[in-house]
mmCIF file with all atom_site columns, C-alpha atoms in Angstrom:
data_model
loop_
_atom_site.group_PDB
_atom_site.id
_atom_site.type_symbol
_atom_site.label_atom_id
_atom_site.label_alt_id
_atom_site.label_comp_id
_atom_site.label_asym_id
_atom_site.label_entity_id
_atom_site.label_seq_id
_atom_site.pdbx_PDB_ins_code
_atom_site.Cartn_x
_atom_site.Cartn_y
_atom_site.Cartn_z
_atom_site.occupancy
_atom_site.B_iso_or_equiv
_atom_site.pdbx_formal_charge
_atom_site.auth_seq_id
_atom_site.auth_comp_id
_atom_site.auth_asym_id
_atom_site.auth_atom_id
_atom_site.pdbx_PDB_model_num
ATOM 1   C CA . THR A 1 1   ? -7.829  3.991   21.465  1.00 88.00 ? 1   THR A CA 1
ATOM 2   C CA . PHE A 1 2   ? -9.317  2.538   18.302  1.00 92.00 ? 2   PHE A CA 1
ATOM 3   C CA . CYS A 1 3   ? -8.777  -1.005  17.074  1.00 95.00 ? 3   CYS A CA 1
ATOM 4   C CA . ALA A 1 4   ? -9.888  -3.723  14.662  1.00 96.00 ? 4   ALA A CA 1
ATOM 5   C CA . SER A 1 5   ? -8.905  -7.325  14.042  1.00 96.00 ? 5   SER A CA 1
ATOM 6   C CA . GLU A 1 6   ? -9.446  -10.110 11.521  1.00 96.00 ? 6   GLU A CA 1
ATOM 7   C CA . GLU A 1 7   ? -8.625  -13.813 11.365  1.00 97.00 ? 7   GLU A CA 1
ATOM 8   C CA . TYR A 1 8   ? -7.923  -15.204 7.891   1.00 97.00 ? 8   TYR A CA 1
ATOM 9   C CA . PHE A 1 9   ? -7.717  -18.911 8.668   1.00 96.00 ? 9   PHE A CA 1
ATOM 10  C CA . SER A 1 10  ? -7.310  -21.337 11.540  1.00 96.00 ? 10  SER A CA 1
ATOM 11  C CA . ILE A 1 11  ? -6.334  -24.998 11.160  1.00 95.00 ? 11  ILE A CA 1
ATOM 12  C CA . MET A 1 12  ? -5.915  -27.433 14.042  1.00 93.00 ? 12  MET A CA 1
ATOM 13  C CA . TYR A 1 13  ? -4.384  -30.919 14.014  1.00 90.00 ? 13  TYR A CA 1
ATOM 14  C CA . TYR A 1 14  ? -4.001  -33.512 16.723  1.00 90.00 ? 14  TYR A CA 1
ATOM 15  C CA . LEU A 1 15  ? -0.602  -35.041 16.013  1.00 88.00 ? 15  LEU A CA 1
ATOM 16  C CA . LEU A 1 16  ? -0.979  -37.456 18.896  1.00 86.00 ? 16  LEU A CA 1
ATOM 17  C CA . GLY A 1 17  ? -4.161  -38.413 20.679  1.00 83.00 ? 17  GLY A CA 1
ATOM 18  C CA . SER A 1 18  ? -7.473  -36.626 20.207  1.00 84.00 ? 18  SER A CA 1
ATOM 19  C CA . SER A 1 19  ? -9.842  -34.275 21.965  1.00 80.00 ? 19  SER A CA 1
ATOM 20  C CA . ASN A 1 20  ? -11.431 -37.101 23.929  1.00 82.00 ? 20  ASN A CA 1
ATOM 21  C CA . SER A 1 21  ? -8.505  -39.449 24.554  1.00 81.00 ? 21  SER A CA 1
ATOM 22  C CA . GLU A 1 22  ? -5.242  -39.366 26.466  1.00 80.00 ? 22  GLU A CA 1
ATOM 23  C CA . MET A 1 23  ? -1.829  -40.843 25.686  1.00 82.00 ? 23  MET A CA 1
ATOM 24  C CA . GLN A 1 24  ? 1.235   -41.216 27.824  1.00 82.00 ? 24  GLN A CA 1
ATOM 25  C CA . LEU A 1 25  ? 4.606   -40.019 26.561  1.00 82.00 ? 25  LEU A CA 1
ATOM 26  C CA . LEU A 1 26  ? 7.634   -41.530 28.208  1.00 86.00 ? 26  LEU A CA 1
ATOM 27  C CA . PRO A 1 27  ? 10.686  -39.298 28.703  1.00 87.00 ? 27  PRO A CA 1
ATOM 28  C CA . GLY A 1 28  ? 12.555  -38.751 25.429  1.00 90.00 ? 28  GLY A CA 1
ATOM 29  C CA . GLU A 1 29  ? 12.527  -36.786 22.186  1.00 91.00 ? 29  GLU A CA 1
ATOM 30  C CA . TYR A 1 30  ? 9.660   -37.129 19.740  1.00 89.00 ? 30  TYR A CA 1
ATOM 31  C CA . VAL A 1 31  ? 9.305   -35.793 16.200  1.00 92.00 ? 31  VAL A CA 1
ATOM 32  C CA . TYR A 1 32  ? 5.932   -35.547 14.469  1.00 90.00 ? 32  TYR A CA 1
ATOM 33  C CA . PRO A 1 33  ? 6.238   -34.304 10.854  1.00 91.00 ? 33  PRO A CA 1
ATOM 34  C CA . PHE A 1 34  ? 3.130   -32.755 9.345   1.00 89.00 ? 34  PHE A CA 1
ATOM 35  C CA . THR A 1 35  ? 2.085   -30.594 6.401   1.00 92.00 ? 35  THR A CA 1
ATOM 36  C CA . THR A 1 36  ? -0.829  -28.307 5.755   1.00 92.00 ? 36  THR A CA 1
ATOM 37  C CA . THR A 1 37  ? -2.294  -26.440 2.800   1.00 94.00 ? 37  THR A CA 1
ATOM 38  C CA . LEU A 1 38  ? -2.777  -22.698 3.128   1.00 94.00 ? 38  LEU A CA 1
ATOM 39  C CA . PRO A 1 39  ? -5.756  -20.893 1.602   1.00 95.00 ? 39  PRO A CA 1
ATOM 40  C CA . THR A 1 40  ? -5.055  -19.671 -1.923  1.00 91.00 ? 40  THR A CA 1
ATOM 41  C CA . ILE A 1 41  ? -5.914  -16.032 -1.142  1.00 93.00 ? 41  ILE A CA 1
ATOM 42  C CA . LEU A 1 42  ? -4.158  -14.475 1.846   1.00 96.00 ? 42  LEU A CA 1
ATOM 43  C CA . PRO A 1 43  ? -2.826  -10.976 2.561   1.00 97.00 ? 43  PRO A CA 1
ATOM 44  C CA . SER A 1 44  ? 0.947   -10.631 2.770   1.00 96.00 ? 44  SER A CA 1
ATOM 45  C CA . SER A 1 45  ? 2.673   -10.413 6.122   1.00 97.00 ? 45  SER A CA 1
ATOM 46  C CA . PHE A 1 46  ? 2.827   -6.737  7.020   1.00 96.00 ? 46  PHE A CA 1
ATOM 47  C CA . GLU A 1 47  ? 4.295   -4.611  9.815   1.00 93.00 ? 47  GLU A CA 1
ATOM 48  C CA . SER A 1 48  ? 3.698   -0.915  10.419  1.00 90.00 ? 48  SER A CA 1
ATOM 49  C CA . GLU A 1 49  ? 3.394   1.548   13.266  1.00 88.00 ? 49  GLU A CA 1
ATOM 50  C CA . HIS A 1 50  ? -0.372  1.323   13.465  1.00 91.00 ? 50  HIS A CA 1
ATOM 51  C CA . GLY A 1 51  ? -1.148  -2.194  12.303  1.00 92.00 ? 51  GLY A CA 1
ATOM 52  C CA . LYS A 1 52  ? 0.259   -5.564  11.362  1.00 95.00 ? 52  LYS A CA 1
ATOM 53  C CA . ILE A 1 53  ? -0.619  -8.844  9.685   1.00 97.00 ? 53  ILE A CA 1
ATOM 54  C CA . ARG A 1 54  ? 1.095   -11.820 11.298  1.00 97.00 ? 54  ARG A CA 1
ATOM 55  C CA . TYR A 1 55  ? 0.860   -15.566 10.895  1.00 98.00 ? 55  TYR A CA 1
ATOM 56  C CA . PHE A 1 56  ? 1.616   -17.995 13.709  1.00 96.00 ? 56  PHE A CA 1
ATOM 57  C CA . ILE A 1 57  ? 2.109   -21.681 14.155  1.00 96.00 ? 57  ILE A CA 1
ATOM 58  C CA . LYS A 1 58  ? 1.471   -22.865 17.686  1.00 95.00 ? 58  LYS A CA 1
ATOM 59  C CA . ALA A 1 59  ? 2.110   -26.222 19.333  1.00 94.00 ? 59  ALA A CA 1
ATOM 60  C CA . LYS A 1 60  ? 0.766   -27.367 22.671  1.00 92.00 ? 60  LYS A CA 1
ATOM 61  C CA . VAL A 1 61  ? 1.265   -30.414 24.838  1.00 89.00 ? 61  VAL A CA 1
ATOM 62  C CA . GLU A 1 62  ? -1.774  -30.806 27.056  1.00 86.00 ? 62  GLU A CA 1
ATOM 63  C CA . ILE A 1 63  ? -0.846  -32.077 30.505  1.00 84.00 ? 63  ILE A CA 1
ATOM 64  C CA . PRO A 1 64  ? -3.796  -33.310 32.581  1.00 81.00 ? 64  PRO A CA 1
ATOM 65  C CA . TRP A 1 65  ? -3.822  -31.827 36.052  1.00 83.00 ? 65  TRP A CA 1
ATOM 66  C CA . GLY A 1 66  ? -0.761  -29.780 35.146  1.00 85.00 ? 66  GLY A CA 1
ATOM 67  C CA . VAL A 1 67  ? 0.410   -26.729 33.203  1.00 91.00 ? 67  VAL A CA 1
ATOM 68  C CA . ASP A 1 68  ? 0.256   -27.182 29.422  1.00 91.00 ? 68  ASP A CA 1
ATOM 69  C CA . PHE A 1 69  ? 3.525   -26.733 27.517  1.00 90.00 ? 69  PHE A CA 1
ATOM 70  C CA . LYS A 1 70  ? 3.221   -24.274 24.617  1.00 95.00 ? 70  LYS A CA 1
ATOM 71  C CA . VAL A 1 71  ? 5.522   -22.956 21.894  1.00 95.00 ? 71  VAL A CA 1
ATOM 72  C CA . GLU A 1 72  ? 4.790   -20.380 19.186  1.00 96.00 ? 72  GLU A CA 1
ATOM 73  C CA . LYS A 1 73  ? 6.607   -19.371 15.992  1.00 97.00 ? 73  LYS A CA 1
ATOM 74  C CA . THR A 1 74  ? 5.766   -16.692 13.432  1.00 97.00 ? 74  THR A CA 1
ATOM 75  C CA . PHE A 1 75  ? 6.168   -17.238 9.696   1.00 96.00 ? 75  PHE A CA 1
ATOM 76  C CA . ASN A 1 76  ? 5.908   -14.859 6.750   1.00 96.00 ? 76  ASN A CA 1
ATOM 77  C CA . ILE A 1 77  ? 3.597   -15.018 3.775   1.00 96.00 ? 77  ILE A CA 1
ATOM 78  C CA . LYS A 1 78  ? 4.405   -13.130 0.599   1.00 93.00 ? 78  LYS A CA 1
ATOM 79  C CA . THR A 1 79  ? 1.551   -12.982 -1.861  1.00 89.00 ? 79  THR A CA 1
ATOM 80  C CA . ASN A 1 80  ? 2.791   -12.731 -5.435  1.00 85.00 ? 80  ASN A CA 1
ATOM 81  C CA . VAL A 1 81  ? 0.896   -10.391 -7.718  1.00 85.00 ? 81  VAL A CA 1
ATOM 82  C CA . ASP A 1 82  ? 0.898   -11.142 -11.445 1.00 88.00 ? 82  ASP A CA 1
ATOM 83  C CA . LEU A 1 83  ? 0.087   -7.889  -13.226 1.00 90.00 ? 83  LEU A CA 1
ATOM 84  C CA . ASN A 1 84  ? -0.746  -9.860  -16.367 1.00 90.00 ? 84  ASN A CA 1
ATOM 85  C CA . ASN A 1 85  ? -3.822  -11.181 -14.592 1.00 89.00 ? 85  ASN A CA 1
ATOM 86  C CA . ILE A 1 86  ? -5.062  -7.755  -13.469 1.00 90.00 ? 86  ILE A CA 1
ATOM 87  C CA . ALA A 1 87  ? -7.049  -6.019  -16.185 1.00 92.00 ? 87  ALA A CA 1
ATOM 88  C CA . GLU A 1 88  ? -6.846  -2.606  -14.495 1.00 92.00 ? 88  GLU A CA 1
ATOM 89  C CA . ALA A 1 89  ? -3.030  -2.779  -14.458 1.00 93.00 ? 89  ALA A CA 1
ATOM 90  C CA . LYS A 1 90  ? -2.926  -2.804  -18.267 1.00 93.00 ? 90  LYS A CA 1
ATOM 91  C CA . LYS A 1 91  ? -5.116  0.250   -18.782 1.00 95.00 ? 91  LYS A CA 1
ATOM 92  C CA . PRO A 1 92  ? -3.557  3.660   -19.514 1.00 96.00 ? 92  PRO A CA 1
ATOM 93  C CA . ILE A 1 93  ? -3.879  6.358   -16.875 1.00 94.00 ? 93  ILE A CA 1
ATOM 94  C CA . LYS A 1 94  ? -4.906  9.962   -17.530 1.00 95.00 ? 94  LYS A CA 1
ATOM 95  C CA . ARG A 1 95  ? -5.616  12.277  -14.617 1.00 94.00 ? 95  ARG A CA 1
ATOM 96  C CA . GLN A 1 96  ? -6.446  15.989  -14.854 1.00 94.00 ? 96  GLN A CA 1
ATOM 97  C CA . VAL A 1 97  ? -6.420  18.591  -12.106 1.00 91.00 ? 97  VAL A CA 1
ATOM 98  C CA . GLU A 1 98  ? -7.383  22.247  -12.442 1.00 92.00 ? 98  GLU A CA 1
ATOM 99  C CA . LYS A 1 99  ? -6.811  25.236  -10.200 1.00 87.00 ? 99  LYS A CA 1
ATOM 100 C CA . SER A 1 100 ? -8.147  28.780  -10.564 1.00 85.00 ? 100 SER A CA 1
ATOM 101 C CA . PHE A 1 101 ? -6.690  31.929  -9.029  1.00 78.00 ? 101 PHE A CA 1
ATOM 102 C CA . CYS A 1 102 ? -8.281  35.180  -7.997  1.00 73.00 ? 102 CYS A CA 1
ATOM 103 C CA . CYS A 1 103 ? -6.941  38.354  -6.421  1.00 61.00 ? 103 CYS A CA 1
ATOM 104 C CA . MET A 1 104 ? -9.482  40.886  -5.073  1.00 58.00 ? 104 MET A CA 1
ATOM 105 C CA . CYS A 1 105 ? -11.888 41.441  -7.993  1.00 59.00 ? 105 CYS A CA 1
ATOM 106 C CA . CYS A 1 106 ? -9.519  40.044  -10.596 1.00 63.00 ? 106 CYS A CA 1
ATOM 107 C CA . ARG A 1 107 ? -9.877  36.419  -11.689 1.00 67.00 ? 107 ARG A CA 1
ATOM 108 C CA . SER A 1 108 ? -7.417  34.757  -14.052 1.00 75.00 ? 108 SER A CA 1
ATOM 109 C CA . GLY A 1 109 ? -7.668  31.655  -16.198 1.00 85.00 ? 109 GLY A CA 1
ATOM 110 C CA . PRO A 1 110 ? -7.075  28.192  -14.729 1.00 90.00 ? 110 PRO A CA 1
ATOM 111 C CA . LEU A 1 111 ? -3.913  26.182  -14.327 1.00 91.00 ? 111 LEU A CA 1
ATOM 112 C CA . THR A 1 112 ? -4.476  22.714  -15.800 1.00 94.00 ? 112 THR A CA 1
ATOM 113 C CA . MET A 1 113 ? -2.162  19.735  -15.301 1.00 94.00 ? 113 MET A CA 1
ATOM 114 C CA . VAL A 1 114 ? -2.722  16.408  -17.063 1.00 95.00 ? 114 VAL A CA 1
ATOM 115 C CA . LEU A 1 115 ? -0.732  13.344  -15.983 1.00 94.00 ? 115 LEU A CA 1
ATOM 116 C CA . ASN A 1 116 ? -0.401  10.474  -18.488 1.00 96.00 ? 116 ASN A CA 1
ATOM 117 C CA . LEU A 1 117 ? 0.932   6.949   -17.866 1.00 95.00 ? 117 LEU A CA 1
ATOM 118 C CA . PRO A 1 118 ? 0.970   4.161   -20.491 1.00 96.00 ? 118 PRO A CA 1
ATOM 119 C CA . HIS A 1 119 ? -0.547  1.717   -17.968 1.00 94.00 ? 119 HIS A CA 1
ATOM 120 C CA . ALA A 1 120 ? -1.311  1.481   -14.266 1.00 93.00 ? 120 ALA A CA 1
ATOM 121 C CA . GLY A 1 121 ? 0.750   -1.506  -13.089 1.00 94.00 ? 121 GLY A CA 1
ATOM 122 C CA . TYR A 1 122 ? 4.514   -1.562  -12.538 1.00 93.00 ? 122 TYR A CA 1
ATOM 123 C CA . VAL A 1 123 ? 7.060   -3.623  -10.615 1.00 91.00 ? 123 VAL A CA 1
ATOM 124 C CA . PRO A 1 124 ? 10.019  -2.532  -8.430  1.00 91.00 ? 124 PRO A CA 1
ATOM 125 C CA . GLY A 1 125 ? 13.030  -1.518  -10.522 1.00 92.00 ? 125 GLY A CA 1
ATOM 126 C CA . GLN A 1 126 ? 10.956  -0.759  -13.616 1.00 93.00 ? 126 GLN A CA 1
ATOM 127 C CA . ASN A 1 127 ? 11.109  2.625   -15.360 1.00 94.00 ? 127 ASN A CA 1
ATOM 128 C CA . ILE A 1 128 ? 7.829   4.507   -15.719 1.00 92.00 ? 128 ILE A CA 1
ATOM 129 C CA . PRO A 1 129 ? 7.527   6.944   -18.642 1.00 94.00 ? 129 PRO A CA 1
ATOM 130 C CA . VAL A 1 130 ? 5.560   9.894   -17.299 1.00 93.00 ? 130 VAL A CA 1
ATOM 131 C CA . ILE A 1 131 ? 4.088   12.642  -19.485 1.00 95.00 ? 131 ILE A CA 1
ATOM 132 C CA . LEU A 1 132 ? 2.841   15.774  -17.714 1.00 94.00 ? 132 LEU A CA 1
ATOM 133 C CA . GLU A 1 133 ? 1.011   18.449  -19.699 1.00 96.00 ? 133 GLU A CA 1
ATOM 134 C CA . VAL A 1 134 ? 0.880   21.845  -17.985 1.00 94.00 ? 134 VAL A CA 1
ATOM 135 C CA . ASP A 1 135 ? -1.347  24.585  -19.412 1.00 96.00 ? 135 ASP A CA 1
ATOM 136 C CA . ASN A 1 136 ? -0.984  27.759  -17.368 1.00 93.00 ? 136 ASN A CA 1
ATOM 137 C CA . ALA A 1 137 ? -3.750  30.055  -18.581 1.00 93.00 ? 137 ALA A CA 1
ATOM 138 C CA . SER A 1 138 ? -3.520  32.110  -15.404 1.00 88.00 ? 138 SER A CA 1
ATOM 139 C CA . ASN A 1 139 ? -1.616  35.281  -14.582 1.00 85.00 ? 139 ASN A CA 1
ATOM 140 C CA . VAL A 1 140 ? 0.433   33.403  -11.989 1.00 87.00 ? 140 VAL A CA 1
ATOM 141 C CA . ASP A 1 141 ? 3.932   32.123  -12.683 1.00 89.00 ? 141 ASP A CA 1
ATOM 142 C CA . VAL A 1 142 ? 4.398   28.530  -11.589 1.00 89.00 ? 142 VAL A CA 1
ATOM 143 C CA . ASP A 1 143 ? 7.896   28.510  -10.141 1.00 89.00 ? 143 ASP A CA 1
ATOM 144 C CA . ASN A 1 144 ? 8.230   24.747  -9.947  1.00 91.00 ? 144 ASN A CA 1
ATOM 145 C CA . VAL A 1 145 ? 6.329   21.570  -10.815 1.00 91.00 ? 145 VAL A CA 1
ATOM 146 C CA . VAL A 1 146 ? 7.007   18.462  -8.731  1.00 91.00 ? 146 VAL A CA 1
ATOM 147 C CA . ILE A 1 147 ? 5.957   14.868  -9.393  1.00 91.00 ? 147 ILE A CA 1
ATOM 148 C CA . LYS A 1 148 ? 5.954   12.414  -6.491  1.00 93.00 ? 148 LYS A CA 1
ATOM 149 C CA . LEU A 1 149 ? 5.562   8.662   -6.242  1.00 92.00 ? 149 LEU A CA 1
ATOM 150 C CA . GLN A 1 150 ? 3.929   7.982   -2.885  1.00 94.00 ? 150 GLN A CA 1
ATOM 151 C CA . LYS A 1 151 ? 3.031   4.982   -0.773  1.00 93.00 ? 151 LYS A CA 1
ATOM 152 C CA . VAL A 1 152 ? -0.366  5.466   0.855   1.00 95.00 ? 152 VAL A CA 1
ATOM 153 C CA . ILE A 1 153 ? -1.326  3.256   3.792   1.00 95.00 ? 153 ILE A CA 1
ATOM 154 C CA . LYS A 1 154 ? -4.857  3.478   5.153   1.00 96.00 ? 154 LYS A CA 1
ATOM 155 C CA . TRP A 1 155 ? -6.226  1.927   8.333   1.00 95.00 ? 155 TRP A CA 1
ATOM 156 C CA . ARG A 1 156 ? -9.850  1.433   9.316   1.00 96.00 ? 156 ARG A CA 1
ATOM 157 C CA . ALA A 1 157 ? -10.748 0.769   12.947  1.00 96.00 ? 157 ALA A CA 1
ATOM 158 C CA . SER A 1 158 ? -14.212 -0.347  14.026  1.00 95.00 ? 158 SER A CA 1
ATOM 159 C CA . VAL A 1 159 ? -14.026 -0.381  17.852  1.00 95.00 ? 159 VAL A CA 1
ATOM 160 C CA . PRO A 1 160 ? -15.359 1.552   19.709  1.00 95.00 ? 160 PRO A CA 1
ATOM 161 C CA . GLU A 1 161 ? -16.458 3.312   16.507  1.00 95.00 ? 161 GLU A CA 1
ATOM 162 C CA . ILE A 1 162 ? -15.380 3.578   12.890  1.00 96.00 ? 162 ILE A CA 1
ATOM 163 C CA . LYS A 1 163 ? -12.178 5.604   12.570  1.00 96.00 ? 163 LYS A CA 1
ATOM 164 C CA . THR A 1 164 ? -9.772  5.937   9.643   1.00 96.00 ? 164 THR A CA 1
ATOM 165 C CA . LYS A 1 165 ? -6.151  7.014   9.434   1.00 95.00 ? 165 LYS A CA 1
ATOM 166 C CA . THR A 1 166 ? -3.891  7.637   6.439   1.00 96.00 ? 166 THR A CA 1
ATOM 167 C CA . ASP A 1 167 ? -0.100  7.724   6.256   1.00 94.00 ? 167 ASP A CA 1
ATOM 168 C CA . ILE A 1 168 ? 1.682   8.998   3.131   1.00 95.00 ? 168 ILE A CA 1
ATOM 169 C CA . VAL A 1 169 ? 5.344   8.233   2.427   1.00 93.00 ? 169 VAL A CA 1
ATOM 170 C CA . ASP A 1 170 ? 7.208   9.942   -0.434  1.00 94.00 ? 170 ASP A CA 1
ATOM 171 C CA . LEU A 1 171 ? 9.227   7.289   -2.312  1.00 92.00 ? 171 LEU A CA 1
ATOM 172 C CA . VAL A 1 172 ? 10.485  9.366   -5.256  1.00 90.00 ? 172 VAL A CA 1
ATOM 173 C CA . GLU A 1 173 ? 10.309  13.117  -5.833  1.00 92.00 ? 173 GLU A CA 1
ATOM 174 C CA . LEU A 1 174 ? 11.221  14.774  -9.128  1.00 90.00 ? 174 LEU A CA 1
ATOM 175 C CA . SER A 1 175 ? 11.376  18.533  -9.744  1.00 91.00 ? 175 SER A CA 1
ATOM 176 C CA . ILE A 1 176 ? 10.849  19.301  -13.440 1.00 89.00 ? 176 ILE A CA 1
ATOM 177 C CA . GLY A 1 177 ? 10.793  23.113  -13.683 1.00 88.00 ? 177 GLY A CA 1
ATOM 178 C CA . GLY A 1 178 ? 8.247   25.904  -13.915 1.00 90.00 ? 178 GLY A CA 1
ATOM 179 C CA . VAL A 1 179 ? 5.698   27.359  -16.314 1.00 92.00 ? 179 VAL A CA 1
ATOM 180 C CA . ARG A 1 180 ? 5.169   31.086  -16.695 1.00 91.00 ? 180 ARG A CA 1
ATOM 181 C CA . GLY A 1 181 ? 1.713   32.612  -16.790 1.00 90.00 ? 181 GLY A CA 1
ATOM 182 C CA . LYS A 1 182 ? -0.064  32.375  -20.166 1.00 91.00 ? 182 LYS A CA 1
ATOM 183 C CA . ASP A 1 183 ? 2.289   29.578  -21.233 1.00 95.00 ? 183 ASP A CA 1
ATOM 184 C CA . SER A 1 184 ? 2.130   25.805  -21.554 1.00 96.00 ? 184 SER A CA 1
ATOM 185 C CA . LYS A 1 185 ? 4.686   23.007  -21.479 1.00 95.00 ? 185 LYS A CA 1
ATOM 186 C CA . THR A 1 186 ? 4.804   19.241  -21.820 1.00 96.00 ? 186 THR A CA 1
ATOM 187 C CA . TYR A 1 187 ? 7.304   17.313  -19.711 1.00 94.00 ? 187 TYR A CA 1
ATOM 188 C CA . THR A 1 188 ? 8.416   13.751  -20.387 1.00 94.00 ? 188 THR A CA 1
ATOM 189 C CA . GLN A 1 189 ? 10.250  12.077  -17.532 1.00 90.00 ? 189 GLN A CA 1
ATOM 190 C CA . GLN A 1 190 ? 11.420  8.600   -16.573 1.00 90.00 ? 190 GLN A CA 1
ATOM 191 C CA . PHE A 1 191 ? 10.560  7.473   -13.060 1.00 87.00 ? 191 PHE A CA 1
ATOM 192 C CA . SER A 1 192 ? 12.465  4.507   -11.657 1.00 90.00 ? 192 SER A CA 1
ATOM 193 C CA . VAL A 1 193 ? 10.314  2.501   -9.261  1.00 90.00 ? 193 VAL A CA 1
ATOM 194 C CA . PRO A 1 194 ? 12.411  1.978   -6.119  1.00 91.00 ? 194 PRO A CA 1
ATOM 195 C CA . VAL A 1 195 ? 13.134  -1.576  -5.042  1.00 90.00 ? 195 VAL A CA 1
ATOM 196 C CA . VAL A 1 196 ? 10.918  -1.659  -1.961  1.00 86.00 ? 196 VAL A CA 1
ATOM 197 C CA . PRO A 1 197 ? 8.737   -4.401  -0.485  1.00 86.00 ? 197 PRO A CA 1
ATOM 198 C CA . VAL A 1 198 ? 5.394   -4.590  -2.256  1.00 85.00 ? 198 VAL A CA 1
ATOM 199 C CA . TYR A 1 199 ? 2.448   -5.797  -0.215  1.00 89.00 ? 199 TYR A CA 1
ATOM 200 C CA . SER A 1 200 ? -0.741  -7.365  -1.463  1.00 91.00 ? 200 SER A CA 1
ATOM 201 C CA . LEU A 1 201 ? -3.153  -6.963  1.455   1.00 94.00 ? 201 LEU A CA 1
ATOM 202 C CA . HIS A 1 202 ? -6.266  -8.341  -0.253  1.00 92.00 ? 202 HIS A CA 1
ATOM 203 C CA . PRO A 1 203 ? -8.661  -9.490  1.213   1.00 94.00 ? 203 PRO A CA 1
ATOM 204 C CA . CYS A 1 204 ? -7.805  -7.498  4.351   1.00 96.00 ? 204 CYS A CA 1
ATOM 205 C CA . SER A 1 205 ? -10.554 -4.956  5.098   1.00 95.00 ? 205 SER A CA 1
ATOM 206 C CA . ILE A 1 206 ? -8.637  -3.139  7.842   1.00 96.00 ? 206 ILE A CA 1
ATOM 207 C CA . MET A 1 207 ? -5.570  -1.944  5.919   1.00 95.00 ? 207 MET A CA 1
ATOM 208 C CA . THR A 1 208 ? -4.746  -0.997  2.337   1.00 95.00 ? 208 THR A CA 1
ATOM 209 C CA . CYS A 1 209 ? -1.373  -0.166  0.804   1.00 94.00 ? 209 CYS A CA 1
ATOM 210 C CA . ASP A 1 210 ? -1.384  1.672   -2.538  1.00 93.00 ? 210 ASP A CA 1
ATOM 211 C CA . TYR A 1 211 ? 1.179   3.467   -4.684  1.00 91.00 ? 211 TYR A CA 1
ATOM 212 C CA . ILE A 1 212 ? 0.132   6.692   -6.392  1.00 92.00 ? 212 ILE A CA 1
ATOM 213 C CA . PHE A 1 213 ? 1.505   9.572   -8.459  1.00 88.00 ? 213 PHE A CA 1
ATOM 214 C CA . LYS A 1 214 ? 0.897   13.145  -7.337  1.00 88.00 ? 214 LYS A CA 1
ATOM 215 C CA . ASN A 1 215 ? 1.856   16.327  -9.176  1.00 84.00 ? 215 ASN A CA 1
ATOM 216 C CA . TYR A 1 216 ? 2.184   19.704  -7.468  1.00 83.00 ? 216 TYR A CA 1
ATOM 217 C CA . GLY A 1 217 ? 2.647   23.246  -8.734  1.00 80.00 ? 217 GLY A CA 1
ATOM 218 C CA . TYR A 1 218 ? 4.324   25.860  -6.533  1.00 75.00 ? 218 TYR A CA 1
ATOM 219 C CA . PHE A 1 219 ? 3.266   29.446  -7.207  1.00 69.00 ? 219 PHE A CA 1
ATOM 220 C CA . PHE A 1 220 ? 5.126   32.601  -6.335  1.00 60.00 ? 220 PHE A CA 1
ATOM 221 C CA . LYS A 1 221 ? 4.380   35.512  -8.646  1.00 55.00 ? 221 LYS A CA 1
ATOM 222 C CA . TRP A 1 222 ? 1.146   37.292  -9.556  1.00 52.00 ? 222 TRP A CA 1
ATOM 223 C CA . LYS A 1 223 ? 1.170   39.307  -12.758 1.00 51.00 ? 223 LYS A CA 1
ATOM 224 C CA . LYS A 1 224 ? -1.432  42.029  -13.287 1.00 50.00 ? 224 LYS A CA 1
#
């Protein structure tokens, strides 16, 4: 078993009495309103199979020479992310992958795929214009090209030793067709970002949640 934990803030108030004084409460109902200010930077509440971020408010009545009375309630924090304030979100994205094929002593040219996005940041419900350039200089027919929008969650445990784990969830999958050997094509597609919860886990160092594009080519035929 591997584990890790972090505490992001802890605030304590004495609503009645203090750490070095006692007060007597007669039977009855008492209400003690209070407010507190949360830190400006907190990770969002988050629940998953392998990890969670939870926030609690706890109240305790200390009873001398008796059993303390305690109550606990969870509350959620949703950290809003303004893409206008993130410089990286405004930059265009261009990613290139290349694959070469060989059969016995024969080696063909590479398959090159270039993924282009106008910028890196998007919000749920927004359409993403995706341009995929496929240059198949090989002798292999690409039967199908698939683009996926994936949610990638990574965990990092530190006890008893450093251990990492990654879960990948496919949110959207789009099949756009194939490219024959010695041919090239450019595909322009609209991806609709699904309306799913978006988590900002900064400054958590145990878990990250990112959204990425992946493109795949599926190969079936070899031409001599």
